């Protein structure tokens, strides 16, 4: 039975919550930071065994010091709340000072660094900047690069992954990706936790300094739609085209979307860059993944119902 303590930040997020659930279930002592005790996921995590909630902002240095005190392990997925680079660097410095033995950071590539004329995506380049800082200070760390979440799909009018319900009962996904260029996919809630747990079990001797593409399927948009169609037993059609923004989006996200349209729509750049491939390493970590067809059949209708949609009735 494991007795190690792990610190996890932004614990209500899909990646972090997945690890909280799995680590708690196998006996790790989990310190789960979250901004507020609000929402269904926060309530769920608070009721799990072996979980201590740390409520507050990651800009609170005393909270961060308490989070890492006598902690062996950490999983850090920073978000755009506040200055992500400053927060990411502060977390890494605090973890090193506390003697954290294995630090897993959820990073992403800066495509401008590959020398191919590709633009950087603002919400990814900040993570890459933090990754470089973690390397510079010598913290024993592993860097996971998450694929596209299966759970991004919705029939609500959100940009990029809207499965628009048409009057004839079919779905249409419109996005800037080339219809036949493969993309990496990940069921974050189901599969991040088990994969990270295996990385932690293997330890820094195997994984320190390594990047891991955390994606279990590599499918083109046409292939994704074919799997949705098989699961839902209705036509699902992909249409390549510009991103349509029909609702208000958070500050900074419009720039991210503009960059995605250029990086993947114009240049067809590899999602993780030219040097990191999926899905072999992820599959070696965790074979029990939930593929996108199973997600579309078993989970997508449930999430749609929770959003007030009735097409599945």
Short mmCIF file of C-alpha atoms in Angstrom, two decimals:
data_model
loop_
_atom_site.label_atom_id
_atom_site.label_comp_id
_atom_site.label_asym_id
_atom_site.label_seq_id
_atom_site.Cartn_x
_atom_site.Cartn_y
_atom_site.Cartn_z
CA UNK A 1 0.00 0.00 0.00
CA UNK A 2 1.53 3.34 -1.01
CA UNK A 3 2.17 5.78 1.80
CA UNK A 4 3.54 8.69 -0.21
CA UNK A 5 1.95 12.12 -0.25
CA UNK A 6 1.11 13.88 -3.50
CA UNK A 7 0.23 17.53 -4.07
CA UNK A 8 -2.18 18.26 -6.93
CA UNK A 9 -3.22 21.76 -7.99
CA UNK A 10 -6.35 23.00 -9.77
CA UNK A 11 -7.88 19.75 -8.63
CA UNK A 12 -11.32 20.23 -10.14
CA UNK A 13 -9.86 20.28 -13.65
CA UNK A 14 -10.27 17.17 -15.79
CA UNK A 15 -6.62 16.05 -15.66
CA UNK A 16 -6.12 16.75 -11.97
CA UNK A 17 -9.45 15.32 -10.81
CA UNK A 18 -8.73 12.11 -12.67
CA UNK A 19 -5.47 11.68 -10.73
CA UNK A 20 -7.05 12.65 -7.40
CA UNK A 21 -9.63 9.88 -7.81
CA UNK A 22 -7.11 7.19 -8.74
CA UNK A 23 -4.39 8.17 -6.26
CA UNK A 24 -6.94 8.35 -3.44
CA UNK A 25 -8.33 4.93 -4.34
CA UNK A 26 -4.94 3.20 -4.11
CA UNK A 27 -3.96 4.83 -0.83
CA UNK A 28 -1.84 7.86 -1.63
CA UNK A 29 -2.29 10.78 0.73
CA UNK A 30 -3.59 13.47 -1.61
CA UNK A 31 -3.33 17.21 -1.02
CA UNK A 32 -5.79 18.72 -3.47
CA UNK A 33 -5.65 22.47 -4.06
CA UNK A 34 -8.68 24.20 -5.51
CA UNK A 35 -9.70 27.84 -5.73
CA UNK A 36 -13.13 27.39 -4.16
CA UNK A 37 -15.18 24.58 -2.66
CA UNK A 38 -17.85 25.03 -5.30
CA UNK A 39 -19.40 22.66 -7.81
CA UNK A 40 -20.06 18.96 -8.19
CA UNK A 41 -16.42 17.95 -8.69
CA UNK A 42 -15.24 19.85 -5.60
CA UNK A 43 -17.93 18.15 -3.52
CA UNK A 44 -16.94 14.75 -4.90
CA UNK A 45 -13.24 15.21 -4.17
CA UNK A 46 -13.91 16.41 -0.65
CA UNK A 47 -15.75 13.16 0.08
CA UNK A 48 -12.98 10.89 -1.18
CA UNK A 49 -10.79 9.01 1.31
CA UNK A 50 -7.19 10.12 1.82
CA UNK A 51 -7.86 13.58 0.36
CA UNK A 52 -7.11 16.87 2.15
CA UNK A 53 -8.49 19.97 0.48
CA UNK A 54 -6.34 23.11 0.27
CA UNK A 55 -8.68 25.94 -0.66
CA UNK A 56 -7.23 29.15 -2.01
CA UNK A 57 -5.27 30.87 -4.74
CA UNK A 58 -1.95 29.61 -6.07
CA UNK A 59 -0.75 33.19 -5.72
CA UNK A 60 -0.90 32.68 -1.93
CA UNK A 61 2.71 31.75 -1.10
CA UNK A 62 1.83 30.45 2.37
CA UNK A 63 -0.76 28.09 0.91
CA UNK A 64 1.75 26.84 -1.66
CA UNK A 65 4.40 26.25 1.03
CA UNK A 66 1.88 24.31 3.12
CA UNK A 67 0.82 22.30 0.08
CA UNK A 68 4.37 21.08 -0.61
CA UNK A 69 5.58 20.68 2.99
CA UNK A 70 6.65 17.03 3.54
CA UNK A 71 5.24 16.13 0.11
CA UNK A 72 6.97 13.48 -1.99
CA UNK A 73 5.22 13.91 -5.33
CA UNK A 74 3.35 16.57 -7.28
CA UNK A 75 1.17 16.93 -10.36
CA UNK A 76 0.88 20.46 -11.68
CA UNK A 77 -1.44 21.63 -14.44
CA UNK A 78 -1.49 25.41 -14.39
CA UNK A 79 -4.32 27.39 -15.97
CA UNK A 80 -4.86 30.90 -17.27
CA UNK A 81 -6.13 32.13 -13.86
CA UNK A 82 -3.63 34.88 -13.07
CA UNK A 83 -0.11 35.04 -14.50
CA UNK A 84 0.45 31.43 -15.55
CA UNK A 85 4.18 31.78 -16.05
CA UNK A 86 4.77 33.49 -12.69
CA UNK A 87 2.56 30.98 -10.88
CA UNK A 88 4.22 28.05 -12.65
CA UNK A 89 7.70 29.23 -11.72
CA UNK A 90 6.70 29.89 -8.11
CA UNK A 91 5.19 26.40 -7.78
CA UNK A 92 8.32 24.78 -9.18
CA UNK A 93 10.61 26.78 -6.90
CA UNK A 94 8.50 25.95 -3.86
CA UNK A 95 8.48 22.26 -4.77
CA UNK A 96 12.25 22.20 -5.17
CA UNK A 97 12.73 23.97 -1.85
CA UNK A 98 10.41 21.45 -0.17
CA UNK A 99 12.35 18.52 -1.61
CA UNK A 100 9.65 17.08 -3.87
CA UNK A 101 11.08 13.89 -5.35
CA UNK A 102 9.05 13.65 -8.58
CA UNK A 103 7.24 16.57 -10.19
CA UNK A 104 4.92 15.93 -13.12
CA UNK A 105 4.09 19.04 -15.11
CA UNK A 106 1.37 19.22 -17.75
CA UNK A 107 3.11 21.14 -20.51
CA UNK A 108 2.57 21.86 -24.21
CA UNK A 109 4.90 22.78 -27.08
CA UNK A 110 5.85 26.21 -28.35
CA UNK A 111 5.67 25.62 -32.09
CA UNK A 112 7.69 28.77 -32.82
CA UNK A 113 10.72 27.05 -31.26
CA UNK A 114 10.98 24.44 -34.04
CA UNK A 115 12.39 26.83 -36.64
CA UNK A 116 9.76 26.12 -39.27
CA UNK A 117 7.98 29.46 -39.29
CA UNK A 118 5.08 28.18 -37.22
CA UNK A 119 3.37 30.59 -34.81
CA UNK A 120 3.23 29.94 -31.09
CA UNK A 121 -0.08 29.44 -29.34
CA UNK A 122 -0.25 31.82 -26.34
CA UNK A 123 -1.79 29.35 -23.91
CA UNK A 124 0.75 26.69 -24.88
CA UNK A 125 3.88 28.82 -25.04
CA UNK A 126 3.37 29.90 -21.42
CA UNK A 127 3.44 26.26 -20.35
CA UNK A 128 6.58 25.66 -22.41
CA UNK A 129 8.25 28.62 -20.70
CA UNK A 130 7.48 27.07 -17.31
CA UNK A 131 8.76 23.70 -18.50
CA UNK A 132 12.10 25.28 -19.42
CA UNK A 133 12.30 26.93 -16.00
CA UNK A 134 11.66 23.60 -14.26
CA UNK A 135 14.53 22.09 -16.24
CA UNK A 136 16.81 25.01 -15.41
CA UNK A 137 16.39 24.69 -11.64
CA UNK A 138 17.08 20.96 -11.67
CA UNK A 139 13.77 19.76 -10.27
CA UNK A 140 13.30 16.01 -10.97
CA UNK A 141 10.37 16.32 -13.36
CA UNK A 142 8.42 14.62 -16.11
CA UNK A 143 6.44 16.55 -18.70
CA UNK A 144 3.15 15.22 -20.05
CA UNK A 145 1.63 16.69 -23.20
CA UNK A 146 -2.13 16.11 -23.26
CA UNK A 147 -3.96 15.34 -26.48
CA UNK A 148 -7.32 16.81 -27.43
CA UNK A 149 -9.94 15.94 -24.86
CA UNK A 150 -12.76 13.72 -26.10
CA UNK A 151 -14.89 15.67 -23.62
CA UNK A 152 -14.42 18.90 -25.60
CA UNK A 153 -17.24 17.91 -27.92
CA UNK A 154 -20.64 19.45 -27.26
CA UNK A 155 -23.69 20.47 -29.26
CA UNK A 156 -23.66 23.80 -27.42
CA UNK A 157 -22.42 26.63 -29.68
CA UNK A 158 -18.89 26.74 -28.29
CA UNK A 159 -16.04 27.31 -30.75
CA UNK A 160 -13.81 24.62 -32.26
CA UNK A 161 -15.49 21.42 -31.00
CA UNK A 162 -19.18 22.11 -31.52
CA UNK A 163 -21.08 19.09 -32.83
CA UNK A 164 -23.93 21.11 -34.30
CA UNK A 165 -27.25 19.29 -34.36
CA UNK A 166 -28.87 19.76 -37.76
CA UNK A 167 -32.65 19.76 -38.43
CA UNK A 168 -32.45 16.26 -39.96
CA UNK A 169 -30.96 14.81 -36.74
CA UNK A 170 -27.39 14.58 -38.01
CA UNK A 171 -24.38 16.28 -36.46
CA UNK A 172 -21.86 18.55 -38.15
CA UNK A 173 -18.41 19.36 -36.79
CA UNK A 174 -16.80 22.39 -38.37
CA UNK A 175 -13.16 23.17 -37.57
CA UNK A 176 -9.96 24.35 -39.30
CA UNK A 177 -8.14 21.00 -39.09
CA UNK A 178 -7.37 19.19 -42.35
CA UNK A 179 -9.98 16.41 -42.69
CA UNK A 180 -7.37 13.67 -43.18
CA UNK A 181 -4.49 14.78 -40.94
CA UNK A 182 -4.38 12.68 -37.73
CA UNK A 183 -4.76 14.36 -34.35
CA UNK A 184 -4.07 12.94 -30.85
CA UNK A 185 -7.07 12.20 -28.59
CA UNK A 186 -7.44 11.68 -24.86
CA UNK A 187 -10.32 10.91 -22.52
CA UNK A 188 -8.97 13.10 -19.73
CA UNK A 189 -11.35 12.07 -16.97
CA UNK A 190 -10.97 8.34 -17.61
CA UNK A 191 -7.33 7.96 -18.58
CA UNK A 192 -5.09 10.70 -17.21
CA UNK A 193 -5.16 9.38 -13.65
CA UNK A 194 -4.13 5.79 -14.41
CA UNK A 195 -1.38 6.91 -16.80
CA UNK A 196 0.08 9.40 -14.32
CA UNK A 197 -0.09 6.82 -11.56
CA UNK A 198 2.11 4.49 -13.61
CA UNK A 199 4.60 7.31 -14.23
CA UNK A 200 4.73 7.91 -10.47
CA UNK A 201 5.22 4.20 -9.80
CA UNK A 202 8.07 4.01 -12.34
CA UNK A 203 9.60 7.07 -10.71
CA UNK A 204 12.08 9.75 -11.77
CA UNK A 205 14.83 7.23 -12.44
CA UNK A 206 12.90 6.24 -15.58
CA UNK A 207 11.05 9.43 -16.44
CA UNK A 208 12.99 12.44 -15.12
CA UNK A 209 13.46 14.98 -17.89
CA UNK A 210 11.27 13.06 -20.32
CA UNK A 211 8.32 14.31 -22.37
CA UNK A 212 5.37 11.97 -22.81
CA UNK A 213 2.58 12.40 -25.36
CA UNK A 214 -0.52 11.61 -23.35
CA UNK A 215 -2.91 10.52 -26.09
CA UNK A 216 -4.31 7.05 -26.69
CA UNK A 217 -5.71 7.40 -30.21
CA UNK A 218 -4.48 9.24 -33.29
CA UNK A 219 -7.41 9.94 -35.59
CA UNK A 220 -8.21 12.38 -38.37
CA UNK A 221 -11.35 14.52 -38.13
CA UNK A 222 -13.06 12.26 -40.69
CA UNK A 223 -12.18 9.20 -38.59
CA UNK A 224 -13.47 10.89 -35.43
CA UNK A 225 -16.78 11.62 -37.13
CA UNK A 226 -17.03 8.04 -38.37
CA UNK A 227 -16.61 6.78 -34.80
CA UNK A 228 -19.21 9.24 -33.51
CA UNK A 229 -21.55 8.12 -36.27
CA UNK A 230 -21.11 4.44 -35.37
CA UNK A 231 -21.66 5.18 -31.69
CA UNK A 232 -24.69 7.45 -32.06
CA UNK A 233 -26.19 5.63 -35.07
CA UNK A 234 -26.73 8.84 -36.96
CA UNK A 235 -24.81 10.77 -39.59
CA UNK A 236 -21.88 12.82 -38.26
CA UNK A 237 -20.16 14.96 -40.88
CA UNK A 238 -16.92 16.95 -40.80
CA UNK A 239 -16.64 20.30 -42.57
CA UNK A 240 -13.23 22.00 -42.73
CA UNK A 241 -13.57 25.72 -42.25
CA UNK A 242 -12.79 28.73 -40.09
CA UNK A 243 -13.56 28.76 -36.38
CA UNK A 244 -16.95 30.28 -35.66
CA UNK A 245 -17.29 32.22 -32.40
CA UNK A 246 -20.97 32.47 -31.49
CA UNK A 247 -20.62 33.02 -27.73
CA UNK A 248 -18.40 35.13 -25.51
CA UNK A 249 -15.03 33.54 -24.79
CA UNK A 250 -12.58 34.12 -21.91
CA UNK A 251 -9.87 36.75 -22.17
CA UNK A 252 -6.99 35.47 -24.26
CA UNK A 253 -8.87 32.53 -25.73
CA UNK A 254 -9.73 34.33 -28.97
CA UNK A 255 -5.99 34.75 -29.61
CA UNK A 256 -5.52 31.04 -28.91
CA UNK A 257 -8.26 30.19 -31.42
CA UNK A 258 -6.76 32.51 -34.02
CA UNK A 259 -3.43 30.76 -33.56
CA UNK A 260 -4.99 27.30 -33.86
CA UNK A 261 -6.59 28.32 -37.15
CA UNK A 262 -3.21 29.31 -38.57
CA UNK A 263 -1.03 26.59 -36.99
CA UNK A 264 -3.24 23.63 -37.83
CA UNK A 265 -5.51 25.02 -40.54
CA UNK A 266 -2.86 26.73 -42.69
CA UNK A 267 0.34 24.84 -41.80
CA UNK A 268 -1.02 21.41 -40.79
CA UNK A 269 1.66 21.40 -38.10
CA UNK A 270 2.04 18.22 -36.01
CA UNK A 271 0.06 18.69 -32.82
CA UNK A 272 2.93 18.03 -30.41
CA UNK A 273 5.62 19.24 -32.79
CA UNK A 274 7.86 17.06 -34.98
CA UNK A 275 9.66 15.17 -32.21
CA UNK A 276 6.90 13.77 -29.99
CA UNK A 277 4.68 10.96 -31.21
CA UNK A 278 1.51 9.30 -29.91
CA UNK A 279 0.13 6.86 -28.87
CA UNK A 280 2.76 4.18 -28.12
CA UNK A 281 4.14 5.58 -24.85
CA UNK A 282 0.68 6.32 -23.48
CA UNK A 283 -0.51 2.81 -24.33
CA UNK A 284 2.52 1.34 -22.57
CA UNK A 285 1.49 3.24 -19.44
CA UNK A 286 -2.22 2.36 -19.52
CA UNK A 287 -3.98 -0.12 -21.79
CA UNK A 288 -7.48 0.33 -20.39
CA UNK A 289 -8.18 3.62 -22.15
CA UNK A 290 -11.61 4.81 -23.26
CA UNK A 291 -11.57 5.44 -26.98
CA UNK A 292 -13.55 8.12 -28.71
CA UNK A 293 -16.20 5.72 -30.02
CA UNK A 294 -16.90 4.43 -26.51
CA UNK A 295 -16.91 8.01 -25.26
CA UNK A 296 -19.42 9.03 -27.93
CA UNK A 297 -21.67 6.08 -27.13
CA UNK A 298 -21.51 6.02 -23.33
CA UNK A 299 -20.54 9.51 -22.14
CA UNK A 300 -21.40 12.13 -24.75
CA UNK A 301 -25.20 11.64 -24.42
CA UNK A 302 -24.95 11.88 -20.62
CA UNK A 303 -22.97 15.11 -20.81
CA UNK A 304 -25.42 16.46 -23.37
CA UNK A 305 -28.35 15.69 -21.08
CA UNK A 306 -26.58 17.48 -18.23
CA UNK A 307 -26.35 20.50 -20.54
CA UNK A 308 -30.11 20.41 -21.10
CA UNK A 309 -30.04 18.83 -24.55
CA UNK A 310 -32.82 16.40 -25.49
CA UNK A 311 -31.79 15.01 -28.89
CA UNK A 312 -31.02 11.58 -27.41
CA UNK A 313 -34.57 11.06 -26.08
#
